[in-house]
């Protein structure tokens, strides 16, 4: 569990005519054992927000604190595109970001590789690595932190694989006390997984903050889930987001 | 019979190959690339003998000036067994040259890598050295040879400097490109996960630099070697280039040809025994690196005439100026 406090967060790229506002005056608090989804059209600053939260980018202005039991949190980050070292095996890629290389760590890595059906492929090198990893491998690779950022982790997957991984993700989130911030452009996915959906609009403006109060597990074919999804989409229409 | 043949042709998915198999044996042998390769050597020998004869007949001078394949063979055999009339035998000669090449290579790699990293990281450093590197790239090895032997005399210094000056611009340009193309996103990933800076340099920066360093080493060796031979030839007292000149001055064509062959053999050994195995090991993870590519990039620089104007590209790296 972690606590995130963002106030007046502003991010611009470039100067002069090239200036792009990626995030405009975002105020936000996320805390406890929650699953928060961020949805919005592409280019609305979703990845930028995660990059700032994880320390890769620095904000132009505003402040943020990320704490975990009173101390600075060390989040895990699943990037939008797989970021793997092509000269290392799959297993060594996972170990690269681990603090220790104990057999316990290895076993944990192996467990998550098995979960995404990469378990037998530990020693393969780049070719096959890229074929499989670019789609599936990145997200469960780093599964130790109590705060996790995920940037469209399932968007490259086929519907069936994505569905089963969504289920795995949910049960892991439910079984642990992790805080997850999950970027997606799929409203159905957001409704299925999250307690809370943040809606961003072009220009990096936080438009809406929706609580989804439905029991888990949520089956996408379940009527209540379908209704919730329709309601979120309706809000999108009201906010005029679907047109963009 | 026809019916049978048609049927078998239809049922076989590899019918085109089967049809060649029905060619008469003699024709098939004649068409095979292996035979063509084997035939190359006798063809060269025959051409050699015929042209010797033609030259001797039409100009009517003493045909003993020309070398026959047998003479060249005997010369090379004698050199290999250490029997020579030159001041130093083959092994001493190549030993001297290799020592110079090695020393020059180490210097150009060390200095070149340092400068290349500086130029890749800083625009100011790049601007400072840029024109000098371009000047070095444009400088012919012959100019270095004359210049260095004038100011440094006949010792080891001139040849070593020739190796350094010939190779270093290629090292600098390659390493600079390598630094410029380090994967930003992988660095960001490591930062996000709190990987230590040392580990980042070791496991992200160095592996991504390796292809460029390797290309740099190849150039430094092959171009350095050519520069070395030239300076030894013009301003040396010993070494492979000087001995080559020795046979030339002695009007021994078989010595000149034989020594050229030794140069070729040296280049082939360096490529196949040293560089290629290393490249294969280091780049095991790169699927695109297949053998034909490796063989292509041998000690031959003429293949890259665009070198001086910086638009050179090769398998390992792209040496290109991005202004
Ligand atoms: N490093 C960068 N330099 C310049 N502009 C950037 C950079 N990163 C993102 N942007 C711009 O910021 C905006 C938000 O980008 P991003 O956060 O990637 O959007 P999303 O993930 O929601 O699709 C886009 O207009 C994008 O072009
Ligand atoms: Mg994005």
Coordinates of C-alpha atoms and ligand atoms in Angstrom, one line a residue:
Chain A
X1 CA 0.0 0.0 0.0
X2 CA 1.2 3.4 -0.8
X3 CA 0.0 7.0 -0.7
X4 CA 0.3 9.4 -3.6
X5 CA -0.4 13.1 -3.3
X6 CA -0.2 15.3 -6.3
X7 CA -0.9 19.0 -6.2
X8 CA -0.9 21.5 -9.0
X9 CA 1.1 19.2 -11.2
X10 CA 2.1 20.8 -14.4
X11 CA 4.2 19.4 -17.2
X12 CA 5.2 21.0 -20.5
X13 CA 7.5 19.8 -23.2
X14 CA 9.5 22.0 -25.5
X15 CA 9.6 25.8 -25.7
X16 CA 8.1 28.4 -27.9
X17 CA 6.1 27.1 -30.8
X18 CA 6.9 23.5 -30.0
X19 CA 5.4 23.8 -26.5
X20 CA 3.2 21.0 -25.6
X21 CA 1.2 20.9 -22.4
X22 CA 1.2 17.3 -21.3
X23 CA -0.4 17.7 -17.8
X24 CA -2.3 20.8 -16.7
X25 CA -2.7 21.5 -13.0
X26 CA -3.5 18.0 -11.9
X27 CA -4.6 17.5 -8.3
X28 CA -5.0 14.0 -7.1
X29 CA -4.8 11.7 -4.1
X30 CA -4.5 8.0 -4.3
X31 CA -4.1 5.9 -1.2
X32 CA -4.5 2.5 0.3
X33 CA -5.3 -0.8 -1.3
X34 CA -6.9 0.6 -4.5
X35 CA -6.8 -0.2 -8.1
X36 CA -7.0 3.1 -10.0
X37 CA -7.4 3.2 -13.8
X38 CA -6.5 6.2 -15.9
X39 CA -8.4 6.5 -19.2
X40 CA -8.3 9.1 -21.9
X41 CA -7.5 9.6 -25.5
X42 CA -4.0 9.0 -26.7
X43 CA -1.7 12.0 -26.2
X44 CA -3.6 13.2 -23.1
X45 CA -0.6 12.8 -20.8
X46 CA -1.3 9.3 -19.3
X47 CA 2.3 8.0 -19.8
X48 CA 3.7 11.3 -18.8
X49 CA 1.9 11.1 -15.5
X50 CA 3.4 7.7 -14.8
X51 CA 6.8 8.8 -15.9
X52 CA 6.7 11.7 -13.4
X53 CA 5.4 9.5 -10.6
X54 CA 8.2 7.0 -11.2
X55 CA 10.8 9.7 -11.3
X56 CA 11.8 9.4 -15.0
X57 CA 10.5 12.8 -15.8
X58 CA 10.5 15.9 -13.6
X59 CA 7.4 18.1 -13.4
X60 CA 7.5 21.7 -14.7
X61 CA 5.8 22.8 -11.6
X62 CA 3.7 21.4 -8.8
X63 CA 4.6 18.9 -6.2
X64 CA 4.1 15.2 -5.5
X65 CA 4.8 12.9 -2.7
X66 CA 4.8 9.1 -2.8
X67 CA 5.0 7.4 0.5
X68 CA 4.8 3.8 1.7
X69 CA 4.4 3.3 5.5
X70 CA 5.8 6.8 6.0
X71 CA 8.9 6.3 3.8
X72 CA 9.6 7.0 0.2
X73 CA 8.0 4.3 -1.9
X74 CA 9.9 2.3 -4.5
X75 CA 7.4 1.7 -7.2
X76 CA 7.4 -0.9 -10.0
X77 CA 6.7 0.2 -13.5
X78 CA 5.3 -1.7 -16.4
X79 CA 6.1 0.4 -19.5
X80 CA 3.9 0.9 -22.4
X81 CA 6.4 -0.9 -24.7
X82 CA 8.6 -3.7 -23.3
X83 CA 12.0 -2.4 -22.1
X84 CA 14.2 -5.4 -22.1
X85 CA 17.9 -5.7 -22.4
X86 CA 18.2 -7.7 -25.6
X87 CA 21.6 -9.1 -24.6
X88 CA 20.2 -10.8 -21.6
X89 CA 17.9 -13.8 -21.2
X90 CA 14.4 -13.4 -20.0
X91 CA 15.3 -14.5 -16.5
X92 CA 18.3 -12.2 -16.4
X93 CA 16.1 -9.4 -17.4
X94 CA 13.9 -10.0 -14.4
X95 CA 16.9 -10.4 -12.1
X96 CA 18.4 -7.1 -13.4
X97 CA 16.0 -5.0 -11.5
X98 CA 16.0 -7.1 -8.4
X99 CA 18.1 -6.0 -5.4
X100 CA 19.2 -9.6 -4.6
X101 CA 19.7 -12.7 -6.7
X102 CA 18.8 -15.2 -4.0
X103 CA 17.1 -18.5 -4.9
X104 CA 14.0 -17.1 -3.4
X105 CA 14.0 -14.2 -5.9
X106 CA 14.7 -16.6 -8.7
X107 CA 11.8 -18.8 -7.6
X108 CA 9.5 -15.7 -7.5
X109 CA 10.6 -14.7 -11.0
X110 CA 10.1 -18.3 -12.2
X111 CA 6.6 -18.2 -10.8
X112 CA 5.5 -15.2 -12.7
X113 CA 7.2 -16.4 -15.9
X114 CA 5.1 -19.6 -15.5
X115 CA 2.0 -17.6 -15.0
X116 CA 2.5 -15.9 -18.4
X117 CA 3.6 -19.2 -19.9
X118 CA 7.2 -18.1 -20.4
X119 CA 8.5 -20.5 -17.8
X120 CA 10.2 -22.8 -20.2
X121 CA 11.9 -20.0 -22.1
X122 CA 14.3 -18.7 -19.5
X123 CA 17.4 -19.4 -21.6
X124 CA 16.1 -18.2 -24.9
X125 CA 17.8 -15.2 -26.4
X126 CA 16.5 -12.2 -28.1
X127 CA 14.6 -13.5 -31.1
X128 CA 12.0 -15.5 -29.3
X129 CA 12.3 -13.2 -26.3
X130 CA 11.1 -10.3 -28.4
X131 CA 8.3 -12.2 -30.0
X132 CA 6.8 -13.2 -26.7
X133 CA 8.0 -10.5 -24.4
X134 CA 7.1 -7.4 -26.4
X135 CA 3.5 -8.4 -25.8
X136 CA 3.2 -10.3 -22.6
X137 CA 6.3 -10.3 -20.5
X138 CA 6.9 -7.0 -19.0
X139 CA 4.1 -6.5 -16.5
X140 CA 4.4 -9.3 -14.1
X141 CA 8.2 -9.3 -14.3
X142 CA 8.6 -6.9 -11.5
X143 CA 6.1 -8.0 -8.9
X144 CA 7.6 -7.1 -5.6
X145 CA 6.8 -3.4 -5.0
X146 CA 3.8 -2.3 -3.1
X147 CA 3.0 0.4 -5.7
X148 CA 2.8 -0.5 -9.3
X149 CA 2.3 1.6 -12.4
X150 CA 1.1 -0.1 -15.5
X151 CA 0.9 1.6 -18.9
X152 CA -1.5 -0.2 -21.2
X153 CA 0.1 -3.5 -20.4
X154 CA -2.5 -5.6 -22.2
X155 CA -3.1 -3.5 -25.3
X156 CA -0.8 -5.6 -27.5
X157 CA -2.4 -8.9 -26.5
X158 CA -5.1 -10.8 -28.2
X159 CA -8.5 -10.7 -26.4
X160 CA -8.3 -14.1 -24.9
X161 CA -4.8 -13.8 -23.4
X162 CA -5.6 -10.4 -22.2
X163 CA -8.7 -11.6 -20.5
X164 CA -6.9 -14.4 -18.6
X165 CA -4.1 -12.0 -17.6
X166 CA -6.6 -9.5 -16.4
X167 CA -8.0 -12.2 -14.1
X168 CA -4.5 -13.0 -12.8
X169 CA -3.8 -9.4 -12.2
X170 CA -7.0 -8.9 -10.3
X171 CA -6.4 -11.9 -8.1
X172 CA -2.9 -10.8 -7.3
X173 CA -4.1 -7.3 -6.5
X174 CA -6.8 -8.8 -4.3
X175 CA -4.5 -11.2 -2.5
X176 CA -1.8 -8.5 -1.8
X177 CA -2.1 -5.0 -0.4
X178 CA -0.7 -3.4 -3.5
X179 CA -1.7 0.0 -4.9
X180 CA -2.0 -0.2 -8.6
X181 CA -2.2 2.7 -11.1
X182 CA -3.3 1.3 -14.4
X183 CA -3.4 3.2 -17.7
X184 CA -5.7 2.0 -20.4
X185 CA -7.7 3.2 -23.3
X186 CA -10.2 0.4 -22.9
X187 CA -13.2 1.5 -20.7
X188 CA -14.4 -2.1 -20.4
X189 CA -11.0 -3.1 -18.9
X190 CA -11.0 -0.2 -16.5
X191 CA -14.5 -1.1 -15.3
X192 CA -13.6 -4.7 -14.9
X193 CA -10.5 -4.1 -12.8
X194 CA -10.7 -0.8 -10.9
X195 CA -12.3 0.8 -7.8
X196 CA -11.7 4.1 -9.3
X197 CA -11.4 5.6 -12.8
X198 CA -9.7 8.9 -13.6
X199 CA -10.8 10.4 -16.8
X200 CA -8.2 12.6 -18.6
X201 CA -8.9 14.8 -21.6
X202 CA -6.6 16.2 -24.3
X203 CA -4.2 18.7 -22.9
X204 CA -3.6 16.7 -19.7
X205 CA -6.7 17.9 -17.9
X206 CA -8.2 15.6 -15.2
X207 CA -11.9 15.7 -16.1
X208 CA -13.6 13.2 -13.9
X209 CA -13.0 10.9 -11.0
X210 CA -15.4 8.0 -11.0
X211 CA -15.9 5.4 -8.2
X212 CA -16.9 2.0 -9.4
X213 CA -18.7 0.3 -6.6
X214 CA -19.3 -3.3 -7.7
X215 CA -18.3 -6.6 -6.2
X216 CA -15.3 -8.4 -7.5
X217 CA -14.7 -10.6 -9.4
X218 CA -16.4 -8.7 -12.3
X219 CA -17.2 -10.8 -15.2
X220 CA -17.4 -8.7 -18.4
X221 CA -20.5 -10.6 -19.5
X222 CA -22.2 -9.9 -16.2
X223 CA -25.1 -7.5 -16.5
X224 CA -24.1 -5.2 -13.7
X225 CA -20.6 -4.8 -15.2
X226 CA -22.1 -4.1 -18.6
X227 CA -24.3 -1.5 -17.1
X228 CA -21.4 0.1 -15.2
X229 CA -19.4 0.3 -18.4
X230 CA -22.3 1.9 -20.2
X231 CA -22.6 4.5 -17.4
X232 CA -18.9 5.3 -17.7
X233 CA -19.2 5.6 -21.5
X234 CA -22.2 7.9 -20.9
X235 CA -20.0 10.2 -18.8
X236 CA -17.5 10.2 -21.6
X237 CA -20.2 11.4 -24.0
X238 CA -21.2 14.1 -21.5
X239 CA -17.6 15.2 -21.3
X240 CA -17.4 15.2 -25.1
X241 CA -14.4 12.9 -25.0
X242 CA -15.5 10.3 -27.5
X243 CA -15.5 12.8 -30.3
X244 CA -11.7 13.5 -29.9
Chain B
X1 CA 7.2 -43.2 -69.4
X2 CA 5.9 -39.7 -70.1
X3 CA 2.8 -40.4 -68.0
X4 CA 4.9 -41.6 -65.1
X5 CA 7.2 -38.6 -65.3
X6 CA 4.3 -36.1 -65.4
X7 CA 2.7 -37.7 -62.5
X8 CA 5.9 -37.7 -60.4
X9 CA 6.5 -34.1 -61.3
X10 CA 3.0 -33.2 -60.2
X11 CA 3.1 -35.1 -56.9
X12 CA 6.4 -33.8 -55.9
X13 CA 6.4 -30.4 -54.2
X14 CA 10.0 -30.0 -55.2
X15 CA 9.6 -30.6 -58.9
X16 CA 11.9 -27.8 -60.0
X17 CA 14.8 -29.2 -58.2
X18 CA 14.0 -32.7 -59.5
X19 CA 14.2 -31.4 -63.0
X20 CA 17.7 -30.2 -62.6
X21 CA 18.6 -33.6 -61.2
X22 CA 17.7 -35.1 -64.6
X23 CA 20.4 -33.1 -66.3
X24 CA 23.3 -35.1 -67.6
X25 CA 26.0 -35.6 -65.0
X26 CA 28.6 -33.6 -66.9
X27 CA 26.4 -30.6 -67.2
X28 CA 25.5 -30.7 -63.5
X29 CA 29.1 -30.8 -62.5
X30 CA 29.9 -27.9 -64.8
X31 CA 27.2 -25.8 -63.2
X32 CA 28.1 -26.4 -59.6
X33 CA 29.5 -23.4 -57.7
X34 CA 31.9 -25.7 -55.9
X35 CA 33.6 -26.6 -59.1
X36 CA 33.8 -23.0 -60.2
X37 CA 35.5 -22.2 -56.9
X38 CA 38.0 -25.0 -57.3
X39 CA 38.6 -24.0 -60.9
X40 CA 39.5 -20.5 -60.0
X41 CA 43.0 -21.3 -58.9
X42 CA 44.1 -23.2 -62.0
X43 CA 42.5 -20.5 -64.1
X44 CA 44.6 -17.9 -62.4
X45 CA 47.8 -20.0 -62.8
X46 CA 47.1 -20.6 -66.5
X47 CA 46.4 -16.9 -67.0
X48 CA 49.6 -16.1 -65.2
X49 CA 51.7 -18.4 -67.3
X50 CA 50.2 -17.3 -70.5
X51 CA 50.7 -13.6 -69.8
X52 CA 54.3 -14.2 -68.7
X53 CA 54.9 -15.8 -72.0
X54 CA 53.1 -13.1 -74.0
X55 CA 55.0 -10.3 -72.2
X56 CA 58.3 -12.0 -72.7
X57 CA 57.6 -12.7 -76.4
X58 CA 56.3 -9.3 -77.3
X59 CA 58.8 -7.1 -75.4
X60 CA 61.6 -9.5 -75.8
X61 CA 63.4 -8.8 -72.6
X62 CA 64.9 -11.3 -70.2
X63 CA 62.0 -13.4 -69.0
X64 CA 63.9 -14.2 -65.8
X65 CA 62.6 -10.8 -64.5
X66 CA 59.1 -12.3 -64.5
X67 CA 58.1 -14.7 -61.7
X68 CA 56.6 -18.1 -62.3
X69 CA 54.1 -19.6 -59.9
X70 CA 56.7 -22.2 -58.9
X71 CA 59.3 -19.5 -58.1
X72 CA 56.7 -17.7 -55.9
X73 CA 55.8 -20.9 -54.2
X74 CA 59.5 -21.7 -53.6
X75 CA 60.1 -18.2 -52.2
X76 CA 57.2 -18.5 -49.8
X77 CA 58.2 -21.9 -48.7
X78 CA 61.7 -20.7 -48.0
X79 CA 60.4 -17.7 -46.1
X80 CA 58.1 -19.8 -44.0
X81 CA 60.9 -22.2 -43.1
X82 CA 63.0 -19.2 -42.0
X83 CA 65.4 -19.3 -44.9
X84 CA 65.8 -15.9 -46.5
X85 CA 68.4 -13.6 -48.0
X86 CA 66.7 -10.5 -46.6
X87 CA 68.2 -9.1 -43.4
X88 CA 65.4 -10.6 -41.2
X89 CA 63.3 -13.6 -41.7
X90 CA 59.5 -13.7 -42.1
X91 CA 58.9 -14.2 -38.4
X92 CA 61.2 -11.4 -37.2
X93 CA 59.8 -9.1 -39.8
X94 CA 56.1 -9.8 -39.0
X95 CA 57.0 -9.7 -35.3
X96 CA 58.4 -6.2 -35.6
X97 CA 55.3 -5.0 -37.6
X98 CA 52.8 -6.7 -35.3
X99 CA 54.4 -5.2 -32.2
X100 CA 54.0 -1.7 -33.8
X101 CA 50.5 -2.6 -34.9
X102 CA 49.5 -3.8 -31.5
X103 CA 50.9 -0.8 -29.7
X104 CA 49.3 1.7 -32.1
X105 CA 46.1 -0.2 -31.9
X106 CA 46.0 0.0 -28.1
X107 CA 46.7 3.7 -28.2
X108 CA 44.1 4.5 -30.8
X109 CA 41.5 2.5 -29.1
X110 CA 42.1 4.0 -25.7
X111 CA 42.4 7.6 -26.8
X112 CA 39.7 7.2 -29.5
X113 CA 37.2 5.7 -27.1
X114 CA 37.8 8.4 -24.6
X115 CA 37.4 11.2 -27.2
X116 CA 34.4 9.4 -28.8
X117 CA 32.6 9.2 -25.4
X118 CA 33.3 12.8 -24.8
X119 CA 32.1 13.9 -28.2
X120 CA 29.0 11.7 -27.9
X121 CA 28.1 13.1 -24.5
X122 CA 28.9 16.8 -25.0
X123 CA 28.0 19.0 -27.9
X124 CA 30.8 21.4 -27.0
X125 CA 33.5 18.6 -27.0
X126 CA 32.1 17.4 -30.3
X127 CA 32.3 20.9 -31.8
X128 CA 35.9 21.3 -30.6
X129 CA 37.2 18.1 -32.1
X130 CA 34.9 17.7 -35.0
X131 CA 36.9 19.4 -37.8
X132 CA 40.1 17.7 -36.6
X133 CA 38.5 14.3 -36.8
X134 CA 37.3 15.1 -40.3
X135 CA 40.8 16.2 -41.3
X136 CA 42.2 13.0 -40.0
X137 CA 39.6 11.0 -41.9
X138 CA 40.6 12.8 -45.1
X139 CA 44.3 12.4 -44.6
X140 CA 45.9 9.7 -46.9
X141 CA 48.2 7.2 -45.2
X142 CA 50.9 8.2 -47.6
X143 CA 50.9 11.7 -46.3
X144 CA 51.4 10.5 -42.7
X145 CA 54.1 8.2 -43.8
X146 CA 56.2 10.9 -45.3
X147 CA 55.4 13.4 -42.6
X148 CA 56.1 11.1 -39.7
X149 CA 59.3 9.6 -41.1
X150 CA 60.6 13.1 -41.7
X151 CA 60.0 14.3 -38.1
X152 CA 60.5 11.0 -36.2
X153 CA 63.1 9.3 -38.2
X154 CA 63.5 5.6 -38.8
X155 CA 62.7 4.0 -35.4
X156 CA 59.6 2.5 -34.0
X157 CA 57.9 5.8 -33.2
X158 CA 56.9 6.8 -36.7
X159 CA 55.2 3.5 -37.6
X160 CA 53.4 3.4 -34.2
X161 CA 52.1 6.9 -34.8
X162 CA 51.1 6.0 -38.3
X163 CA 48.9 3.2 -36.9
X164 CA 47.4 5.6 -34.3
X165 CA 46.7 8.4 -36.7
X166 CA 45.3 6.2 -39.4
X167 CA 42.9 4.3 -37.1
X168 CA 41.9 6.9 -34.5
X169 CA 39.3 8.9 -36.5
X170 CA 37.4 5.7 -37.2
X171 CA 37.4 4.8 -33.5
X172 CA 36.3 8.2 -32.5
X173 CA 33.4 8.4 -35.0
X174 CA 32.2 4.9 -34.2
X175 CA 32.3 5.3 -30.4
X176 CA 30.6 8.7 -30.7
X177 CA 27.7 7.2 -32.7
X178 CA 27.6 4.4 -30.1
X179 CA 27.2 6.8 -27.2
X180 CA 24.6 8.8 -29.1
X181 CA 22.5 5.7 -29.8
X182 CA 22.5 4.3 -26.3
X183 CA 19.0 3.2 -25.4
X184 CA 17.5 6.1 -23.4
X185 CA 14.4 4.0 -22.6
X186 CA 16.5 1.2 -21.0
X187 CA 18.3 3.8 -18.9
X188 CA 14.9 5.2 -17.8
X189 CA 13.7 1.7 -17.0
X190 CA 16.7 1.1 -14.8
X191 CA 16.3 4.5 -13.1
X192 CA 12.6 3.7 -12.4
X193 CA 13.6 0.5 -10.7
X194 CA 16.4 2.0 -8.7
X195 CA 19.2 0.1 -10.4
X196 CA 22.6 1.4 -9.2
X197 CA 24.6 3.6 -11.6
X198 CA 27.5 1.1 -11.7
X199 CA 25.2 -1.7 -12.7
X200 CA 23.6 0.6 -15.3
X201 CA 27.0 1.3 -16.9
X202 CA 28.1 -2.3 -16.8
X203 CA 24.8 -3.9 -18.1
X204 CA 23.2 -1.2 -20.2
X205 CA 25.8 1.2 -21.5
X206 CA 28.6 -1.2 -22.2
X207 CA 26.6 -3.9 -24.0
X208 CA 25.0 -1.3 -26.2
X209 CA 28.4 0.2 -27.0
X210 CA 30.0 -3.2 -27.8
X211 CA 29.0 -3.3 -31.5
X212 CA 30.4 0.1 -32.0
X213 CA 33.6 -0.7 -30.1
X214 CA 34.0 -3.8 -32.2
X215 CA 33.5 -2.0 -35.5
X216 CA 36.0 0.6 -34.2
X217 CA 38.5 -2.2 -33.4
X218 CA 38.2 -3.7 -36.9
X219 CA 38.8 -0.4 -38.6
X220 CA 41.7 0.5 -36.3
X221 CA 43.3 -2.8 -37.1
X222 CA 42.8 -2.9 -40.8
X223 CA 43.4 0.7 -41.6
X224 CA 46.2 0.9 -39.1
X225 CA 47.9 -2.1 -40.8
X226 CA 47.7 -0.4 -44.2
X227 CA 49.2 2.8 -42.8
X228 CA 51.9 0.8 -41.1
X229 CA 53.0 -1.0 -44.3
X230 CA 53.2 2.3 -46.1
X231 CA 55.3 4.1 -43.6
X232 CA 57.6 1.1 -43.2
X233 CA 57.9 1.0 -47.0
X234 CA 58.8 4.7 -47.3
X235 CA 60.5 5.5 -44.0
X236 CA 61.6 2.3 -42.3
X237 CA 64.5 0.1 -41.8
X238 CA 62.7 -3.1 -40.9
X239 CA 59.2 -4.6 -40.7
X240 CA 56.9 -6.1 -43.3
X241 CA 56.5 -3.0 -45.4
X242 CA 60.2 -2.5 -45.5
X243 CA 60.9 -6.1 -46.5
X244 CA 58.4 -5.8 -49.3
X245 CA 60.3 -2.9 -50.6
X246 CA 63.6 -4.8 -50.1
X247 CA 62.4 -7.4 -52.6
X248 CA 61.2 -4.7 -55.0
X249 CA 64.6 -2.9 -54.8
X250 CA 66.3 -6.3 -55.5
X251 CA 64.1 -6.7 -58.6
X252 CA 62.8 -10.0 -57.3
X253 CA 59.2 -10.1 -58.5
X254 CA 58.7 -13.5 -56.8
X255 CA 59.6 -11.8 -53.5
X256 CA 57.1 -9.0 -54.2
X257 CA 54.3 -11.3 -55.1
X258 CA 55.2 -13.7 -52.3
X259 CA 55.1 -10.9 -49.7
X260 CA 51.8 -9.7 -51.0
X261 CA 50.5 -13.2 -50.5
X262 CA 51.7 -13.1 -46.9
X263 CA 49.8 -9.8 -46.3
X264 CA 46.7 -11.5 -47.7
X265 CA 47.2 -14.5 -45.5
X266 CA 47.8 -12.3 -42.5
X267 CA 44.6 -10.4 -43.1
X268 CA 42.6 -13.6 -43.5
X269 CA 44.1 -15.1 -40.3
X270 CA 43.3 -12.0 -38.4
X271 CA 39.8 -12.0 -39.7
X272 CA 38.9 -15.6 -39.3
X273 CA 41.0 -16.6 -36.3
X274 CA 40.7 -13.5 -34.1
X275 CA 37.9 -11.1 -35.1
X276 CA 35.2 -13.5 -36.3
X277 CA 35.2 -15.8 -33.3
X278 CA 35.2 -12.8 -30.9
X279 CA 32.3 -11.2 -32.9
X280 CA 30.4 -14.5 -32.8
X281 CA 30.8 -14.7 -29.1
X282 CA 30.0 -11.1 -28.2
X283 CA 27.0 -10.9 -30.5
X284 CA 25.5 -14.3 -29.8
X285 CA 22.3 -12.5 -28.8
X286 CA 21.9 -10.7 -32.1
X287 CA 19.8 -12.9 -34.5
X288 CA 20.4 -10.7 -37.5
X289 CA 24.1 -11.4 -37.4
X290 CA 24.6 -14.2 -39.8
X291 CA 27.8 -15.4 -41.3
X292 CA 27.7 -14.0 -44.8
X293 CA 27.6 -10.6 -43.3
X294 CA 30.7 -11.2 -41.2
X295 CA 32.7 -12.4 -44.1
X296 CA 31.7 -9.4 -46.1
X297 CA 33.4 -7.0 -43.7
X298 CA 37.0 -8.1 -44.0
X299 CA 40.1 -6.0 -44.2
X300 CA 39.0 -4.3 -47.4
X301 CA 38.3 -0.6 -47.0
X302 CA 38.0 0.2 -50.7
X303 CA 34.5 -1.3 -50.5
X304 CA 33.6 1.8 -48.4
X305 CA 34.5 4.6 -50.7
X306 CA 32.1 6.9 -48.9
X307 CA 34.2 6.7 -45.8
X308 CA 35.7 10.1 -46.1
X309 CA 32.4 11.8 -46.6
X310 CA 31.0 10.1 -43.6
X311 CA 28.1 8.4 -45.2
X312 CA 29.6 5.0 -44.6
X313 CA 27.4 2.4 -43.2
X314 CA 28.2 -1.1 -42.3
X315 CA 26.7 -4.1 -40.5
X316 CA 27.8 -3.2 -37.0
X317 CA 27.2 0.5 -37.1
X318 CA 26.4 3.5 -39.0
X319 CA 29.1 6.1 -39.1
X320 CA 27.1 9.1 -39.9
X321 CA 27.2 12.7 -39.1
X322 CA 24.0 14.0 -37.7
X323 CA 24.3 17.7 -37.6
Ligands
LIG1 N1 9.7 13.5 -24.2 C1 8.8 14.3 -24.8 N2 9.1 15.3 -25.5 C2 8.2 16.1 -26.1 N3 6.8 15.9 -26.0 C3 6.4 14.8 -25.4 C4 7.4 13.9 -24.7 N4 6.7 12.9 -24.1 C5 5.4 13.2 -24.3 N5 5.2 14.3 -25.1 C6 3.9 14.9 -25.5 O1 3.1 15.0 -24.4 C7 1.8 14.6 -24.7 C8 1.4 13.5 -23.8 O2 2.1 12.3 -24.1 P1 1.8 10.9 -23.4 O3 1.9 11.1 -22.0 O4 2.8 9.9 -24.0 O5 0.3 10.6 -23.9 P2 -0.5 9.2 -23.7 O6 0.4 8.2 -22.9 O7 -1.7 9.6 -22.9 O8 -0.8 8.7 -25.0 C9 1.8 14.3 -26.2 O9 1.3 15.4 -26.9 C10 3.2 14.0 -26.5 O10 3.5 14.3 -27.8
LIG2 MG1 1.0 6.4 -23.5

